[in-house]
Short mmCIF file of C-alpha atoms in Angstrom, two decimals:
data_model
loop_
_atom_site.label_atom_id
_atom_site.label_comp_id
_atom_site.label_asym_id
_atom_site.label_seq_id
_atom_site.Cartn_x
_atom_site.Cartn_y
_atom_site.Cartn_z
CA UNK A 3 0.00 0.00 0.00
CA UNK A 4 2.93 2.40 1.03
CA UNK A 5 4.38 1.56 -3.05
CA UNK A 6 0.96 2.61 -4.54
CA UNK A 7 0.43 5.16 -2.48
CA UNK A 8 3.97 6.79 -3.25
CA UNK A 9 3.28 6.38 -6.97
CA UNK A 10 -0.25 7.78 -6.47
CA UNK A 11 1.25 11.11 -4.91
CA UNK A 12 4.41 11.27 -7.35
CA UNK A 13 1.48 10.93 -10.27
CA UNK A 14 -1.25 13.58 -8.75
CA UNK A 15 2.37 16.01 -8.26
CA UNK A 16 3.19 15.63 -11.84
CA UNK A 17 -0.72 16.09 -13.54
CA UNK A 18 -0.29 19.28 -10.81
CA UNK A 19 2.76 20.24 -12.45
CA UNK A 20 1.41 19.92 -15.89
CA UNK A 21 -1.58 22.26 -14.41
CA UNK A 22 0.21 24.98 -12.96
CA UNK A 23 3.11 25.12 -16.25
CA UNK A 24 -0.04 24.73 -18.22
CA UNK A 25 -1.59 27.87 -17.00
CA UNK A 26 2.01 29.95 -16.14
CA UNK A 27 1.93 29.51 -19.88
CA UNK A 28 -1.44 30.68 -20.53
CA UNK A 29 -0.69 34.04 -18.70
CA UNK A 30 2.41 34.11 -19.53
CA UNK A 31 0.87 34.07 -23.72
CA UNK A 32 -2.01 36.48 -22.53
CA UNK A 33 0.91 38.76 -20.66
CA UNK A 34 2.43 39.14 -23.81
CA UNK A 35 -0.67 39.49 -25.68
CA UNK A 36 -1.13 42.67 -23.82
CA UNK A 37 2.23 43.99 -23.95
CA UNK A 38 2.05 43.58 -28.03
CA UNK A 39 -1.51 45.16 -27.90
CA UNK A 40 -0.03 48.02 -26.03
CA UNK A 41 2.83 49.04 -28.18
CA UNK A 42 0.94 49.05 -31.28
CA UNK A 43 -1.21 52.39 -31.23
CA UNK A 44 0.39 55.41 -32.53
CA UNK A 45 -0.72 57.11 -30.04
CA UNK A 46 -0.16 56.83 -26.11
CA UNK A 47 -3.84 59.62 -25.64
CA UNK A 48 -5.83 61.87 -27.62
CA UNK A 49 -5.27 65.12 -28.24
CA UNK A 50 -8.48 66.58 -26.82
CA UNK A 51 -7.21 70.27 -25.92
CA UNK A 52 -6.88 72.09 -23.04
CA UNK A 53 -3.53 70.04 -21.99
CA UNK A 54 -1.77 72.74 -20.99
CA UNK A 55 -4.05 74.17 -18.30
CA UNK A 56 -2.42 75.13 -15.17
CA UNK A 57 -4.54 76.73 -12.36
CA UNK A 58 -3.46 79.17 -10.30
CA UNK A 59 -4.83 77.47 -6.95
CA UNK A 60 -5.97 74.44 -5.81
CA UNK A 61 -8.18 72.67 -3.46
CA UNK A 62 -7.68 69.56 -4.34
CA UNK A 63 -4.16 67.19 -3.00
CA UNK A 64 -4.09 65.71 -6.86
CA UNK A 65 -1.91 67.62 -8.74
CA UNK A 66 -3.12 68.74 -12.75
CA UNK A 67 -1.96 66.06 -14.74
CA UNK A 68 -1.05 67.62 -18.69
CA UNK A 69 -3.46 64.80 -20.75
CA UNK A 70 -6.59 65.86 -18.68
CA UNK A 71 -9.37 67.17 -20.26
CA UNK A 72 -11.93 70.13 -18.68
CA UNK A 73 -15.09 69.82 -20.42
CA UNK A 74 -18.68 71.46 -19.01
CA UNK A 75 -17.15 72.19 -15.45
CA UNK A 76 -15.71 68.71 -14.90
CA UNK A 77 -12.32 67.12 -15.30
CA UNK A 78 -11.56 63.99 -17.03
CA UNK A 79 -9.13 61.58 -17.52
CA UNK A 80 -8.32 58.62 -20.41
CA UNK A 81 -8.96 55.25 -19.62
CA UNK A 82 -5.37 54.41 -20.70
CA UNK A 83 -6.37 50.64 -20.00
CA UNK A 84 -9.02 50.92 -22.64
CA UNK A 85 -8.18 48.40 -25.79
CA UNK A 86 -9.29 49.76 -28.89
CA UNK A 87 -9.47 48.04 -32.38
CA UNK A 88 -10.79 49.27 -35.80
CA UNK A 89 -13.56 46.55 -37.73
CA UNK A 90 -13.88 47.17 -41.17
CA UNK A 91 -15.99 45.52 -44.34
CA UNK A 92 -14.11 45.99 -47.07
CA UNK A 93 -16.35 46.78 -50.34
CA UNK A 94 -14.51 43.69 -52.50
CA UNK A 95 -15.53 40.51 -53.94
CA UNK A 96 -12.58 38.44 -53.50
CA UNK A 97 -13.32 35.74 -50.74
CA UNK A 98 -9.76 35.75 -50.31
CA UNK A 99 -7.63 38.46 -49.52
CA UNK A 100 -5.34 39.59 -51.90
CA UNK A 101 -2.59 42.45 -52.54
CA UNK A 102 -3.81 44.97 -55.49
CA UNK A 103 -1.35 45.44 -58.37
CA UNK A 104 -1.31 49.49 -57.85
CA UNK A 105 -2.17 51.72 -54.18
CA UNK A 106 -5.19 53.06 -55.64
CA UNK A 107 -7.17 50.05 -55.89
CA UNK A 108 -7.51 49.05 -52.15
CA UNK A 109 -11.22 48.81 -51.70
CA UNK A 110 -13.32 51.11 -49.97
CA UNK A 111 -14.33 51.08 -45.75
CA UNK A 112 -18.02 50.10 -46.59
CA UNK A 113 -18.54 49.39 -42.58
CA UNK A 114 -16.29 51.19 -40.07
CA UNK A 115 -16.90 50.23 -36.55
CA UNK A 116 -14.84 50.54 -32.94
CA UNK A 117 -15.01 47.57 -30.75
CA UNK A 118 -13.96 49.31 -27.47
CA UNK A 119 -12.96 46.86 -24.29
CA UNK A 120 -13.38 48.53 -21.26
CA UNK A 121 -11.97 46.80 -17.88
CA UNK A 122 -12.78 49.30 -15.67
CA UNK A 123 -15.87 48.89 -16.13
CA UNK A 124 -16.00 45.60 -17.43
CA UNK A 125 -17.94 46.43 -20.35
CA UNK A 126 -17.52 46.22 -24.29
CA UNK A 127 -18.70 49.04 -26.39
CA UNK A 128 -18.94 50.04 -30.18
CA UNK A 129 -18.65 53.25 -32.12
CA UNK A 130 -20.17 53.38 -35.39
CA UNK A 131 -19.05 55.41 -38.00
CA UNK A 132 -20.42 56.33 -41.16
CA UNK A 133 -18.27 55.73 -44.30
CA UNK A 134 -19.79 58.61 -45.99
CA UNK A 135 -18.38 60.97 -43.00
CA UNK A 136 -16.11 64.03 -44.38
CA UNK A 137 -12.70 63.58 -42.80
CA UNK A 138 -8.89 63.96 -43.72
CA UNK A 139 -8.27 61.65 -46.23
CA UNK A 140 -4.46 61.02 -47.53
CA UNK A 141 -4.26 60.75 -50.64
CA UNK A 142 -1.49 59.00 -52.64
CA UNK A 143 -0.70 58.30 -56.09
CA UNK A 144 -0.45 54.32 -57.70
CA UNK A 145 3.47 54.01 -56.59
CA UNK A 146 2.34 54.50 -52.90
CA UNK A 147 3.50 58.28 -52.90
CA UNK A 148 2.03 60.45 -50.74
CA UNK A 149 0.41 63.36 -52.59
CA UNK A 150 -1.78 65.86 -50.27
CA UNK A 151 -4.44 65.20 -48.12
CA UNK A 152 -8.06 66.51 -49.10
CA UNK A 153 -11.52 66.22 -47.00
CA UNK A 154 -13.13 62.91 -48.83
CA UNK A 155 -15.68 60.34 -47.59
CA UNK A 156 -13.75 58.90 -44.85
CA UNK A 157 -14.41 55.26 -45.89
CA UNK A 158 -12.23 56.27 -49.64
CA UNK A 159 -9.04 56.03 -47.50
CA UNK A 160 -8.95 52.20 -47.35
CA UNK A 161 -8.47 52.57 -51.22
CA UNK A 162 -5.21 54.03 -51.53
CA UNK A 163 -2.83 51.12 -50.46
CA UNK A 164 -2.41 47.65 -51.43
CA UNK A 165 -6.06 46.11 -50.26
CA UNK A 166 -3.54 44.65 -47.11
CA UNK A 167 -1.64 46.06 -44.64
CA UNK A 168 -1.09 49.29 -45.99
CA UNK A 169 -4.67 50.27 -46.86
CA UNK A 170 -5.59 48.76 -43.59
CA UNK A 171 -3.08 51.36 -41.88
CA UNK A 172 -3.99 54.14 -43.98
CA UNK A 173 -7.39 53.39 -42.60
CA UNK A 174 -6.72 53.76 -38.78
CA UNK A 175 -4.73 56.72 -39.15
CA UNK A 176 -7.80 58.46 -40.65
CA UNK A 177 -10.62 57.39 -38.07
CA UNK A 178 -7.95 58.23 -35.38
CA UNK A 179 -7.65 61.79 -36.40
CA UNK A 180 -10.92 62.16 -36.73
CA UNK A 181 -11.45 60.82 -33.09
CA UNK A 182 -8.39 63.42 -31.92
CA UNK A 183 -5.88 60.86 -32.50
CA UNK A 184 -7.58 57.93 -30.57
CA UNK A 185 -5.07 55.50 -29.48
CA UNK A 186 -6.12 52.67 -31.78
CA UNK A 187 -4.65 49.23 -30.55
CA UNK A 188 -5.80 46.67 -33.46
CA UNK A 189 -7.69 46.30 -36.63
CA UNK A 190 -9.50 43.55 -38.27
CA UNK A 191 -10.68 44.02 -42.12
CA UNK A 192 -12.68 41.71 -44.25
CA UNK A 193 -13.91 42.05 -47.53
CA UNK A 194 -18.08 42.20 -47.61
CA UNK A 195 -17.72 38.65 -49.65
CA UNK A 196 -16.39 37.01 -46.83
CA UNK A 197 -19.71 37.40 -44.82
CA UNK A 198 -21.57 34.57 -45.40
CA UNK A 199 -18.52 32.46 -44.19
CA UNK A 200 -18.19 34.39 -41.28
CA UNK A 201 -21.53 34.34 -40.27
CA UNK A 202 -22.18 30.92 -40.39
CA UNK A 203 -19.31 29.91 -37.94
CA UNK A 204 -20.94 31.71 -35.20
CA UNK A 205 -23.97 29.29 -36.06
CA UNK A 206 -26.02 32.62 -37.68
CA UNK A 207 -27.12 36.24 -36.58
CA UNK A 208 -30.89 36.64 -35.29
CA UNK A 209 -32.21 39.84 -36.94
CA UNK A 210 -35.27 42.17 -37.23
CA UNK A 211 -35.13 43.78 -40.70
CA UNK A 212 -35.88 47.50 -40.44
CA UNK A 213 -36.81 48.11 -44.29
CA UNK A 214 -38.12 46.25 -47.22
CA UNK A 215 -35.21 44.01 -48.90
CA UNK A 216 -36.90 42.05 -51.25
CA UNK A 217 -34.95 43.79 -54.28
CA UNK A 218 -31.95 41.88 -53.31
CA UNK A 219 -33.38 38.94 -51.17
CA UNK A 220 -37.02 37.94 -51.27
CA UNK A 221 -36.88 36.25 -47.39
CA UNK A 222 -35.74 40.37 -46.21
CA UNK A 223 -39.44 41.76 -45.43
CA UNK A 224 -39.46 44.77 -43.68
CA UNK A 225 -40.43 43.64 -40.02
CA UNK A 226 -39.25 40.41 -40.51
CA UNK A 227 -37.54 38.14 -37.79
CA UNK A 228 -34.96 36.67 -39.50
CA UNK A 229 -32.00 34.09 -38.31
CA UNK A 230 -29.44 35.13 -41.03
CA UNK A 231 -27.59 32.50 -42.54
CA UNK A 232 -25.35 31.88 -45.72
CA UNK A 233 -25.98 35.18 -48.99
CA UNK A 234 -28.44 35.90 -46.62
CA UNK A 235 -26.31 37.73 -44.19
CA UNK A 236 -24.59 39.49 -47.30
CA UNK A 237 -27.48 40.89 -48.45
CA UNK A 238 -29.09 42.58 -45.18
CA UNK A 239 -24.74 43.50 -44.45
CA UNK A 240 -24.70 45.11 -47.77
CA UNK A 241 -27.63 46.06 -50.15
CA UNK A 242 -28.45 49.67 -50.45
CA UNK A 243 -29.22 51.64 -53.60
CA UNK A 244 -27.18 53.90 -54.47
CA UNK A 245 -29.15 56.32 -56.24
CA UNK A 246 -31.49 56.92 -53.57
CA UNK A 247 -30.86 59.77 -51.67
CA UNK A 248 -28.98 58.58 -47.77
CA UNK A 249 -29.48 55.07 -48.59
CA UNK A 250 -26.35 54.27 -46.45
CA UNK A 251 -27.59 56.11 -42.94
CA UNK A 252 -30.41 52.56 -43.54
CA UNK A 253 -28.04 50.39 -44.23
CA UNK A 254 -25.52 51.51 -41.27
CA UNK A 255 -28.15 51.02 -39.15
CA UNK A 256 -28.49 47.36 -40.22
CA UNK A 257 -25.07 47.24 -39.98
CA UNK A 258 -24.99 48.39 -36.59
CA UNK A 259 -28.09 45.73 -35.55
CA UNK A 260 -25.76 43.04 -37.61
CA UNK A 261 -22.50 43.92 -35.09
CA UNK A 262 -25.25 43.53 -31.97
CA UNK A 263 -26.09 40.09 -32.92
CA UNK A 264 -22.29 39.36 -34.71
CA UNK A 265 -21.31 40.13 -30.82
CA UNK A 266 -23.73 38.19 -29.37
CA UNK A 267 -23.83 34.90 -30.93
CA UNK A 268 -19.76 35.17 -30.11
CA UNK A 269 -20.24 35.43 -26.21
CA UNK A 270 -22.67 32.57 -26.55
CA UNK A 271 -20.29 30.00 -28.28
CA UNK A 272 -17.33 31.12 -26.23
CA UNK A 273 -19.55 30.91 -22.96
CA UNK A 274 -20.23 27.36 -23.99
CA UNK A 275 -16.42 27.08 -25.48
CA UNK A 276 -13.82 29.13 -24.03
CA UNK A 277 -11.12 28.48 -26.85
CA UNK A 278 -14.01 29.62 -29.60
CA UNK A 279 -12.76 33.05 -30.25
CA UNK A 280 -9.13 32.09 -30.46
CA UNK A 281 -10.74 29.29 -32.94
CA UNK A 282 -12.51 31.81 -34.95
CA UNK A 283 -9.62 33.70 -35.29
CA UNK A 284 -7.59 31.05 -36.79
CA UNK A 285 -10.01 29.69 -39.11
CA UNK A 286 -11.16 33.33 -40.38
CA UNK A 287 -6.93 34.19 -41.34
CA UNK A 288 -7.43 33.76 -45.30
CA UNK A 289 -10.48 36.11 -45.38
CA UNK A 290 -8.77 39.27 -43.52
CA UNK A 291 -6.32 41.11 -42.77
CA UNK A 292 -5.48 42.23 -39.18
CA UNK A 293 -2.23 42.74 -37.23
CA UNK A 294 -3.61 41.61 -34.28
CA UNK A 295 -2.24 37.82 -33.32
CA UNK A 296 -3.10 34.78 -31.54
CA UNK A 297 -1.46 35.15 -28.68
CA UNK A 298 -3.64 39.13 -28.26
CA UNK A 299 -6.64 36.93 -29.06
CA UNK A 300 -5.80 34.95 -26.17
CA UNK A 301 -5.62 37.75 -23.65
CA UNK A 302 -8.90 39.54 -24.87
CA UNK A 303 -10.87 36.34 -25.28
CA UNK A 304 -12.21 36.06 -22.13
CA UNK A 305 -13.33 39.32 -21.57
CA UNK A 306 -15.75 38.16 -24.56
CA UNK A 307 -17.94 36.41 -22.20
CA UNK A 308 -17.04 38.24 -18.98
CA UNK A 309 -17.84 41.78 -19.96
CA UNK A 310 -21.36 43.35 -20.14
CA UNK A 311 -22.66 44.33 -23.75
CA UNK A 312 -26.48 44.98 -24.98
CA UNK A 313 -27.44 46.90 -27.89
CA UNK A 314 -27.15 50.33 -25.64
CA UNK A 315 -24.04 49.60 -25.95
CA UNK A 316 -23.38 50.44 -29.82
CA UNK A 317 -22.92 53.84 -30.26
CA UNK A 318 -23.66 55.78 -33.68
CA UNK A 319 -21.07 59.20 -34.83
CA UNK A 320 -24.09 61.57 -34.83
CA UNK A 321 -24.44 64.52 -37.89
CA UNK A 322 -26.86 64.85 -40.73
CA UNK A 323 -25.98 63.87 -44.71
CA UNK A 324 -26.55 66.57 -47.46
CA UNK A 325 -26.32 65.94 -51.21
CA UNK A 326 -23.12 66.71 -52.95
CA UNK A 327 -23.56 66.93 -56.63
CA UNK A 328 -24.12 62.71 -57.45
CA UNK A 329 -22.33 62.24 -53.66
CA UNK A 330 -23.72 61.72 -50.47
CA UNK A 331 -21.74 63.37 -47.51
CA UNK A 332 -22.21 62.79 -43.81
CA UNK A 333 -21.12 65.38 -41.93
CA UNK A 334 -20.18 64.99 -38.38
CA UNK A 335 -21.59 66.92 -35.30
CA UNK A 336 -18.45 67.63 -33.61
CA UNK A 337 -20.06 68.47 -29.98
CA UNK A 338 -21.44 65.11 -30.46
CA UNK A 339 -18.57 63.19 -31.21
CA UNK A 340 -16.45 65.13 -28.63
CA UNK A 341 -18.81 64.12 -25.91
CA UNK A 342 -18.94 60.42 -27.26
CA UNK A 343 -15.10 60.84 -26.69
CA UNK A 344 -15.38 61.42 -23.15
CA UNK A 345 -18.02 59.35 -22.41
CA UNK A 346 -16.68 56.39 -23.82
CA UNK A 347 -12.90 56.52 -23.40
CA UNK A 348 -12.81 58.94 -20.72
CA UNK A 349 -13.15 58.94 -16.99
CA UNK A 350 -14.21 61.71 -14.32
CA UNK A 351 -11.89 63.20 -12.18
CA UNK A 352 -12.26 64.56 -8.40
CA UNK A 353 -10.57 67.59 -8.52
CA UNK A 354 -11.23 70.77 -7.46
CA UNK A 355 -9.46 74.36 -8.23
#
């Protein structure tokens, strides 16, 4: 008994010791998954004004700190801890992406959205954006030069680059200026063809369809309930017609319902399969391009399912879209989208003059 009882404790000490290197090497893979997420923003804070305010007294034992914001009577501060990443849908037809021969040919930011991870609060958010929104655009010629930079649709940016890497950084710096120079930690594009694919790994999207859709897919009724599966994802991701007048503020808002289920049928497979996301990841590689890696996917993955997210939790760039000769442009409310700023990436701060 004393023999199989020595063997029993020298086998339980080595499973434990397979345990304990197991996870040391899970955190130790998540630990550098945040590191890597950390270095790769351009930016360390935005660049919201007002940085250099120095009072002349104060009440308060917390000293002014030069990145905090004063904004209707009350101090903030950035969530520096706040992960950030950039979704686009790429307007292309290719399943599989592909470098363009020239930089002018990229394909254009049909969806732009910011998945927002907050663990303060423990809550994910999401920033829409409209691609027809009038920003900053850098424009360069088919060698990859840069030319000038002229106030475009923001979602034309994506096009001048390769359709990879490039166009995809091109991309960020644009909706980062426009945001004040967001830090932006990640992005993720994949080409609108790639949908149905997508979709049907997360086992399909449950949808209400806002407006009639039958011109493009007879089972899209206005009012509909409708479990999206297969072209049929496509089509309510990316029908509109162009020649009527704001056609994309309807489609962003399916767009926006689409990233509310998208999210959602996520949390439930990785509640029910904690290595799903890191799965989906992997199997997704061919149809995007994204410098964020596996080992980042392994640190964020389980704030998939831990974090709180409803539909209150997607947030829309507000402004109004006017007519521009053949053109529709989307022009931002700035007040709005500063306040979004600093209620979504900011935090309040107890001091007193």
């Amino acid at each position: 008994m004393r023999g199989k009882g020595s063997v029993f404790l020298i086998i339980w000490a080595s499973l434990m010791t397979l345990i304990v290197l197991g996870l040391v090497g899970f955190e130790m893979v998540r630990m550098f998954g945040k590191s890597n997420l950390s270095a790769k923003s351009a930016t360390s804070t935005p660049m919201m004004g007002q940085t250099d305010y120095v009072p002349v007294e104060t009440g308060s034992a917390t000293t002014w700190q030069s990145d905090w914001v004063r904004y209707n009577g009350e101090v903030y501060d950035y969530n520096e801890d706040i992960t950030t990443f950039l979704i686009m849908g790429i307007d292309k037809d290719d399943k599989v992406v592909t470098p363009v021969i020239d930089e002018i040919d990229g394909g254009q930011a049909d969806a732009l959205f910011l998945l927002v991870l907050d663990p303060h609060k423990n809550e994910i958010k999401v920033v829409g954006i409209n691609r027809n929104a009038m920003a900053d655009v850098d424009v360069y010629d088919e060698y990859g030069r840069y030319q000038t930079t002229v106030v475009a649709q923001i979602s034309l940016q994506h096009g001048f680059g390769d359709g990879m890497e490039s166009s995809c950084e091109y991309q960020v710096k644009a909706v980062s200026n426009m945001f004040y120079q967001l830090p932006i930690h990640g992005y993720v594009a994949v080409n609108m063809s790639a949908i149905p694919e997508i979709n049907d790994m997360v086992g399909g999207v449950d949808v209400v369809v806002p407006e009639d859709l039958t011109k493009w897919d007879k089972t899209l009724k206005e009012g509909a309930k409708v479990h999206l599966e297969g072209e049929h994802a496509y089509n309510f991701v990316r029908s509109r017609d162009v020649h009527v007048y704001a056609s994309n503020d309807a489609r962003l808002e399916r767009q926006r319902q689409y990233i509310n289920g998208f999210i959602e049928a996520v949390r439930e497979k990785s509640s029910e399969d904690p290595g799903f996301a890191v799965d989906l990841f992997k199997s997704v590689n061919e149809v995007m391009v994204t410098n964020i890696s596996v080992d980042e996917v392994s640190y964020l993955a389980p704030y998939i399912t831990g974090y709180s997210f409803d539909s209150s939790d997607i947030i829309m760039v507000e402004g109004t879209t006017r007519k521009n000769g053949d053109f529709d442009e989307f022009i931002v409310d700035e007040d709005a989208l500063y306040q979004t700023i600093i209620d979504t990436f900011y935090e309040k701060v107890d001091y007193v003059d």
